[in-house]
Amino acid sequence: GAVVSQHPSRVICKSGTSVKIECRSLDFQATTMFWYRQFPKQSLMLMATSNEGSKATYEQGVEKDKFLINHASLTLSTLTVTSAHPEDSSFYICRRDRGNEQFFGPGTRLTVL
Amino acid sequence: KQEVTQIPAALSVPEGENLVLNCSFTDSAIYNLQWFRQDPGKGLTSLLLIQSSQREQTSGRLNASLDKSSGRSTLYIAASQPGDSATYLCAVETSGSRLTFGEGTQLTVNP
């Protein structure tokens, strides 16, 4: 069964609004989670590394004030897309590891109108 | 900077055919290489993971090889089935648990 869940699976919002995406580790406490973004026909690109109890580490070119990450507990990390614009429309996927195995969430499709 | 390239970008084959997907990476300092399957609008499912010290891994009809020195990997799918239709992603892991993905090969197996 699934070990990483994401909610919502799909969201449509108006430009300028904020959207929160949750990533839950269902069977394992994860001190670190990873957030990826995937545009159509493109690969997954790492956005940030979420660390429980401390600030997230953002990749170059990813605005930390626009993509707010909160890793409030060992089983939950949230990504909030603030003041979303149509160019933020993408597929957002989280990941958490256990040992040397990686487990990805089912993804969240964000469409900004 | 690590770059991962997958060829071809898309592939359409009749059912039953054997096929090969290719992946190349620019920096051979990797911990492992992994092949994933992604169905439309879905997350990733790990198919095979090859450690940097290994040459190949097999699972059922799938066989993946790794030539770290030349920066190449292949995924061989035997006796393809319509259910194999998906996007196949190759990713290499480097320091800091960093995964770098290729852009994928979109496979269609026609009945």
mmCIF file of C-alpha atoms in Angstrom:
data_model
loop_
_atom_site.group_PDB
_atom_site.id
_atom_site.type_symbol
_atom_site.label_atom_id
_atom_site.label_comp_id
_atom_site.label_asym_id
_atom_site.label_seq_id
_atom_site.Cartn_x
_atom_site.Cartn_y
_atom_site.Cartn_z
ATOM 1 C CA GLY A 1 0.000 0.000 0.000
ATOM 2 C CA ALA A 2 0.889 3.649 -0.324
ATOM 3 C CA VAL A 3 3.465 4.899 2.136
ATOM 4 C CA VAL A 4 3.365 8.538 1.068
ATOM 5 C CA SER A 5 0.130 10.413 0.503
ATOM 6 C CA GLN A 6 -0.558 13.839 -0.908
ATOM 7 C CA HIS A 7 -3.591 16.051 -0.564
ATOM 8 C CA PRO A 8 -5.222 17.324 -2.597
ATOM 9 C CA SER A 9 -4.623 15.237 -5.696
ATOM 10 C CA ARG A 10 -5.907 18.022 -7.901
ATOM 11 C CA VAL A 11 -6.610 21.696 -7.324
ATOM 12 C CA ILE A 12 -7.774 24.528 -9.524
ATOM 13 C CA CYS A 13 -7.465 28.050 -8.215
ATOM 14 C CA LYS A 14 -7.664 31.641 -9.357
ATOM 15 C CA SER A 15 -4.566 33.685 -9.964
ATOM 16 C CA GLY A 16 -3.403 35.449 -6.831
ATOM 17 C CA THR A 17 -4.668 32.915 -4.343
ATOM 18 C CA SER A 18 -2.562 30.618 -2.171
ATOM 19 C CA VAL A 19 -2.693 26.856 -2.274
ATOM 20 C CA LYS A 20 -1.467 24.430 0.364
ATOM 21 C CA ILE A 21 -0.350 20.924 -0.558
ATOM 22 C CA GLU A 22 0.164 18.295 2.118
ATOM 23 C CA CYS A 23 2.579 15.385 2.013
ATOM 24 C CA ARG A 24 2.226 12.692 4.635
ATOM 25 C CA SER A 25 4.521 9.819 5.423
ATOM 26 C CA LEU A 26 2.119 7.066 6.420
ATOM 27 C CA ASP A 27 4.346 4.382 7.829
ATOM 28 C CA PHE A 28 7.596 6.009 8.807
ATOM 29 C CA GLN A 29 8.754 9.134 10.546
ATOM 30 C CA ALA A 30 10.723 11.221 8.126
ATOM 31 C CA THR A 31 13.002 13.999 9.240
ATOM 32 C CA THR A 32 13.582 14.940 5.626
ATOM 33 C CA MET A 33 11.172 15.211 2.731
ATOM 34 C CA PHE A 34 11.766 16.479 -0.769
ATOM 35 C CA TRP A 35 9.495 18.557 -3.007
ATOM 36 C CA TYR A 36 9.631 18.286 -6.785
ATOM 37 C CA ARG A 37 7.863 20.079 -9.614
ATOM 38 C CA GLN A 38 7.157 18.573 -13.013
ATOM 39 C CA PHE A 39 5.990 20.594 -15.981
ATOM 40 C CA PRO A 40 4.283 18.792 -18.879
ATOM 41 C CA LYS A 41 6.623 16.643 -20.918
ATOM 42 C CA GLN A 42 9.504 17.572 -18.634
ATOM 43 C CA SER A 43 11.417 15.860 -15.888
ATOM 44 C CA LEU A 44 11.052 16.203 -12.165
ATOM 45 C CA MET A 45 12.975 19.139 -10.796
ATOM 46 C CA LEU A 46 13.887 19.358 -7.127
ATOM 47 C CA MET A 47 12.471 22.487 -5.557
ATOM 48 C CA ALA A 48 13.466 22.149 -1.937
ATOM 49 C CA THR A 49 14.425 19.819 0.856
ATOM 50 C CA SER A 50 12.131 19.967 3.847
ATOM 51 C CA ASN A 51 13.695 19.395 7.258
ATOM 52 C CA GLU A 52 11.628 18.682 10.367
ATOM 53 C CA GLY A 53 12.055 21.395 12.926
ATOM 54 C CA SER A 54 14.239 23.640 10.813
ATOM 55 C CA LYS A 55 14.155 25.743 7.683
ATOM 56 C CA ALA A 56 13.842 24.162 4.281
ATOM 57 C CA THR A 57 16.727 24.209 1.844
ATOM 58 C CA TYR A 58 15.736 25.645 -1.521
ATOM 59 C CA GLU A 59 17.273 24.941 -4.888
ATOM 60 C CA GLN A 60 18.746 27.748 -6.909
ATOM 61 C CA GLY A 61 16.054 29.710 -8.678
ATOM 62 C CA VAL A 62 13.229 28.632 -6.374
ATOM 63 C CA GLU A 63 11.766 31.540 -4.411
ATOM 64 C CA LYS A 64 11.486 30.630 -0.750
ATOM 65 C CA ASP A 65 8.962 33.368 -0.092
ATOM 66 C CA LYS A 66 6.704 32.088 -2.842
ATOM 67 C CA PHE A 67 6.945 28.401 -2.055
ATOM 68 C CA LEU A 68 6.572 28.133 1.701
ATOM 69 C CA ILE A 69 7.534 24.806 3.212
ATOM 70 C CA ASN A 70 6.594 23.761 6.716
ATOM 71 C CA HIS A 71 7.769 20.440 8.095
ATOM 72 C CA ALA A 72 5.825 20.623 11.329
ATOM 73 C CA SER A 73 6.023 16.984 12.318
ATOM 74 C CA LEU A 74 7.865 13.830 11.413
ATOM 75 C CA THR A 75 4.988 12.682 9.230
ATOM 76 C CA LEU A 76 3.791 15.884 7.584
ATOM 77 C CA SER A 77 5.350 18.428 5.269
ATOM 78 C CA THR A 78 3.347 21.146 3.559
ATOM 79 C CA LEU A 79 4.098 23.230 0.502
ATOM 80 C CA THR A 80 2.175 26.463 0.115
ATOM 81 C CA VAL A 81 2.233 28.185 -3.241
ATOM 82 C CA THR A 82 1.582 31.821 -2.393
ATOM 83 C CA SER A 83 0.001 34.290 -4.822
ATOM 84 C CA ALA A 84 -0.194 31.587 -7.453
ATOM 85 C CA HIS A 85 0.081 32.533 -11.110
ATOM 86 C CA PRO A 86 -0.650 30.504 -14.252
ATOM 87 C CA GLU A 87 3.058 29.754 -14.670
ATOM 88 C CA ASP A 88 2.936 27.923 -11.334
ATOM 89 C CA SER A 89 0.592 25.375 -12.868
ATOM 90 C CA SER A 90 2.446 22.110 -12.577
ATOM 91 C CA PHE A 91 2.524 18.666 -11.009
ATOM 92 C CA TYR A 92 3.987 18.774 -7.505
ATOM 93 C CA ILE A 93 5.392 15.568 -6.026
ATOM 94 C CA CYS A 94 6.896 14.888 -2.631
ATOM 95 C CA ARG A 95 9.349 12.212 -1.693
ATOM 96 C CA ARG A 96 10.644 10.653 1.452
ATOM 97 C CA ASP A 97 13.343 8.047 1.959
ATOM 98 C CA ARG A 98 13.704 5.025 4.137
ATOM 99 C CA GLY A 99 17.216 3.687 4.116
ATOM 100 C CA ASN A 100 18.302 3.730 0.499
ATOM 101 C CA GLU A 101 14.754 3.437 -0.845
ATOM 102 C CA GLN A 102 12.857 6.428 -2.138
ATOM 103 C CA PHE A 103 9.091 6.698 -1.950
ATOM 104 C CA PHE A 104 7.174 9.272 -3.919
ATOM 105 C CA GLY A 105 3.742 10.637 -3.283
ATOM 106 C CA PRO A 106 1.048 10.332 -5.965
ATOM 107 C CA GLY A 107 1.423 14.001 -6.863
ATOM 108 C CA THR A 108 -0.793 17.074 -6.846
ATOM 109 C CA ARG A 109 -1.912 18.676 -10.101
ATOM 110 C CA LEU A 110 -2.159 22.437 -9.645
ATOM 111 C CA THR A 111 -3.922 24.512 -12.263
ATOM 112 C CA VAL A 112 -3.939 28.271 -11.831
ATOM 113 C CA LEU A 113 -6.470 30.106 -13.949
ATOM 114 C CA LYS B 1 26.350 19.860 -12.672
ATOM 115 C CA GLN B 2 24.854 16.429 -13.268
ATOM 116 C CA GLU B 3 22.728 16.103 -16.388
ATOM 117 C CA VAL B 4 20.666 13.071 -17.317
ATOM 118 C CA THR B 5 19.489 12.426 -20.848
ATOM 119 C CA GLN B 6 17.065 9.788 -22.038
ATOM 120 C CA ILE B 7 16.668 8.507 -25.561
ATOM 121 C CA PRO B 8 14.266 8.138 -27.241
ATOM 122 C CA ALA B 9 11.791 10.701 -25.933
ATOM 123 C CA ALA B 10 8.924 8.580 -27.179
ATOM 124 C CA LEU B 11 8.585 5.049 -28.448
ATOM 125 C CA SER B 12 5.661 3.147 -29.907
ATOM 126 C CA VAL B 13 5.911 -0.614 -30.419
ATOM 127 C CA PRO B 14 3.588 -3.525 -31.112
ATOM 128 C CA GLU B 15 2.785 -5.899 -28.307
ATOM 129 C CA GLY B 16 5.329 -8.665 -27.787
ATOM 130 C CA GLU B 17 8.330 -6.711 -28.985
ATOM 131 C CA ASN B 18 11.514 -6.482 -26.946
ATOM 132 C CA LEU B 19 12.754 -2.938 -26.450
ATOM 133 C CA VAL B 20 15.594 -0.914 -24.989
ATOM 134 C CA LEU B 21 15.441 2.474 -23.317
ATOM 135 C CA ASN B 22 18.611 4.483 -22.926
ATOM 136 C CA CYS B 23 19.855 6.799 -20.211
ATOM 137 C CA SER B 24 23.109 8.722 -20.029
ATOM 138 C CA PHE B 25 24.567 10.923 -17.303
ATOM 139 C CA THR B 26 27.439 13.363 -17.342
ATOM 140 C CA ASP B 27 29.030 12.864 -13.920
ATOM 141 C CA SER B 28 30.047 9.308 -13.055
ATOM 142 C CA ALA B 29 30.299 10.087 -9.316
ATOM 143 C CA ILE B 30 26.956 8.527 -8.490
ATOM 144 C CA TYR B 31 25.738 6.371 -5.632
ATOM 145 C CA ASN B 32 23.169 4.557 -7.699
ATOM 146 C CA LEU B 33 20.923 4.730 -10.722
ATOM 147 C CA GLN B 34 17.243 4.006 -10.628
ATOM 148 C CA TRP B 35 14.543 3.426 -13.199
ATOM 149 C CA PHE B 36 11.019 4.580 -12.425
ATOM 150 C CA ARG B 37 7.685 4.195 -14.090
ATOM 151 C CA GLN B 38 5.203 7.072 -14.140
ATOM 152 C CA ASP B 39 1.632 6.666 -15.305
ATOM 153 C CA PRO B 40 -0.208 9.786 -16.551
ATOM 154 C CA GLY B 41 -0.986 12.169 -13.696
ATOM 155 C CA LYS B 42 0.478 9.805 -11.144
ATOM 156 C CA GLY B 43 3.507 9.554 -8.916
ATOM 157 C CA LEU B 44 6.559 7.400 -9.480
ATOM 158 C CA THR B 45 6.972 3.683 -9.011
ATOM 159 C CA SER B 46 10.489 2.373 -8.590
ATOM 160 C CA LEU B 47 11.286 -0.458 -10.996
ATOM 161 C CA LEU B 48 14.964 -1.203 -10.536
ATOM 162 C CA LEU B 49 17.812 0.285 -8.541
ATOM 163 C CA ILE B 50 21.419 -0.392 -9.469
ATOM 164 C CA GLN B 51 24.108 0.480 -6.963
ATOM 165 C CA SER B 52 27.223 2.109 -8.352
ATOM 166 C CA SER B 53 29.203 -1.087 -7.751
ATOM 167 C CA GLN B 54 26.732 -3.231 -9.670
ATOM 168 C CA ARG B 55 26.465 -3.851 -13.397
ATOM 169 C CA GLU B 56 22.836 -4.897 -13.716
ATOM 170 C CA GLN B 57 19.595 -5.717 -11.990
ATOM 171 C CA THR B 58 16.705 -7.876 -13.121
ATOM 172 C CA SER B 59 13.069 -8.018 -12.138
ATOM 173 C CA GLY B 60 10.716 -10.159 -14.156
ATOM 174 C CA ARG B 61 10.704 -8.943 -17.740
ATOM 175 C CA LEU B 62 12.866 -5.951 -16.873
ATOM 176 C CA ASN B 63 16.632 -5.823 -16.952
ATOM 177 C CA ALA B 64 18.671 -2.713 -16.271
ATOM 178 C CA SER B 65 22.378 -2.347 -16.878
ATOM 179 C CA LEU B 66 24.836 0.247 -15.661
ATOM 180 C CA ASP B 67 28.183 1.272 -17.119
ATOM 181 C CA LYS B 68 29.271 3.938 -14.664
ATOM 182 C CA SER B 69 32.542 4.755 -16.375
ATOM 183 C CA SER B 70 30.826 5.630 -19.622
ATOM 184 C CA GLY B 71 27.840 7.203 -17.911
ATOM 185 C CA ARG B 72 25.223 4.960 -19.453
ATOM 186 C CA SER B 73 22.359 2.744 -18.451
ATOM 187 C CA THR B 74 19.828 0.753 -20.423
ATOM 188 C CA LEU B 75 16.451 -0.613 -19.465
ATOM 189 C CA TYR B 76 15.493 -3.713 -21.399
ATOM 190 C CA ILE B 77 11.845 -4.738 -21.479
ATOM 191 C CA ALA B 78 11.142 -8.201 -22.818
ATOM 192 C CA ALA B 79 7.903 -9.256 -24.466
ATOM 193 C CA SER B 80 6.257 -5.883 -24.040
ATOM 194 C CA GLN B 81 2.578 -5.672 -23.081
ATOM 195 C CA PRO B 82 -0.008 -2.877 -23.398
ATOM 196 C CA GLY B 83 0.134 -2.538 -19.616
ATOM 197 C CA ASP B 84 3.761 -1.463 -19.933
ATOM 198 C CA SER B 85 2.611 1.776 -21.556
ATOM 199 C CA ALA B 86 3.854 4.601 -19.344
ATOM 200 C CA THR B 87 6.666 7.103 -19.034
ATOM 201 C CA TYR B 88 9.944 5.625 -17.871
ATOM 202 C CA LEU B 89 12.271 7.878 -15.920
ATOM 203 C CA CYS B 90 15.920 7.357 -15.160
ATOM 204 C CA ALA B 91 17.457 9.050 -12.105
ATOM 205 C CA VAL B 92 20.912 9.103 -10.581
ATOM 206 C CA GLU B 93 21.584 9.704 -6.925
ATOM 207 C CA THR B 94 24.527 11.803 -5.858
ATOM 208 C CA SER B 95 25.633 13.251 -2.544
ATOM 209 C CA GLY B 96 23.034 14.625 -0.163
ATOM 210 C CA SER B 97 20.395 12.176 -1.390
ATOM 211 C CA ARG B 98 20.042 14.308 -4.474
ATOM 212 C CA LEU B 99 18.202 12.664 -7.363
ATOM 213 C CA THR B 100 18.664 14.023 -10.863
ATOM 214 C CA PHE B 101 16.063 12.850 -13.338
ATOM 215 C CA GLY B 102 16.053 12.506 -17.077
ATOM 216 C CA GLU B 103 13.095 13.784 -19.063
ATOM 217 C CA GLY B 104 11.746 10.319 -19.583
ATOM 218 C CA THR B 105 10.779 8.033 -22.425
ATOM 219 C CA GLN B 106 7.082 7.837 -23.179
ATOM 220 C CA LEU B 107 6.347 4.242 -24.149
ATOM 221 C CA THR B 108 3.236 3.075 -25.942
ATOM 222 C CA VAL B 109 2.701 -0.630 -26.488
ATOM 223 C CA ASN B 110 -0.021 -1.258 -29.041
ATOM 224 C CA PRO B 111 -2.222 -4.359 -28.780
#
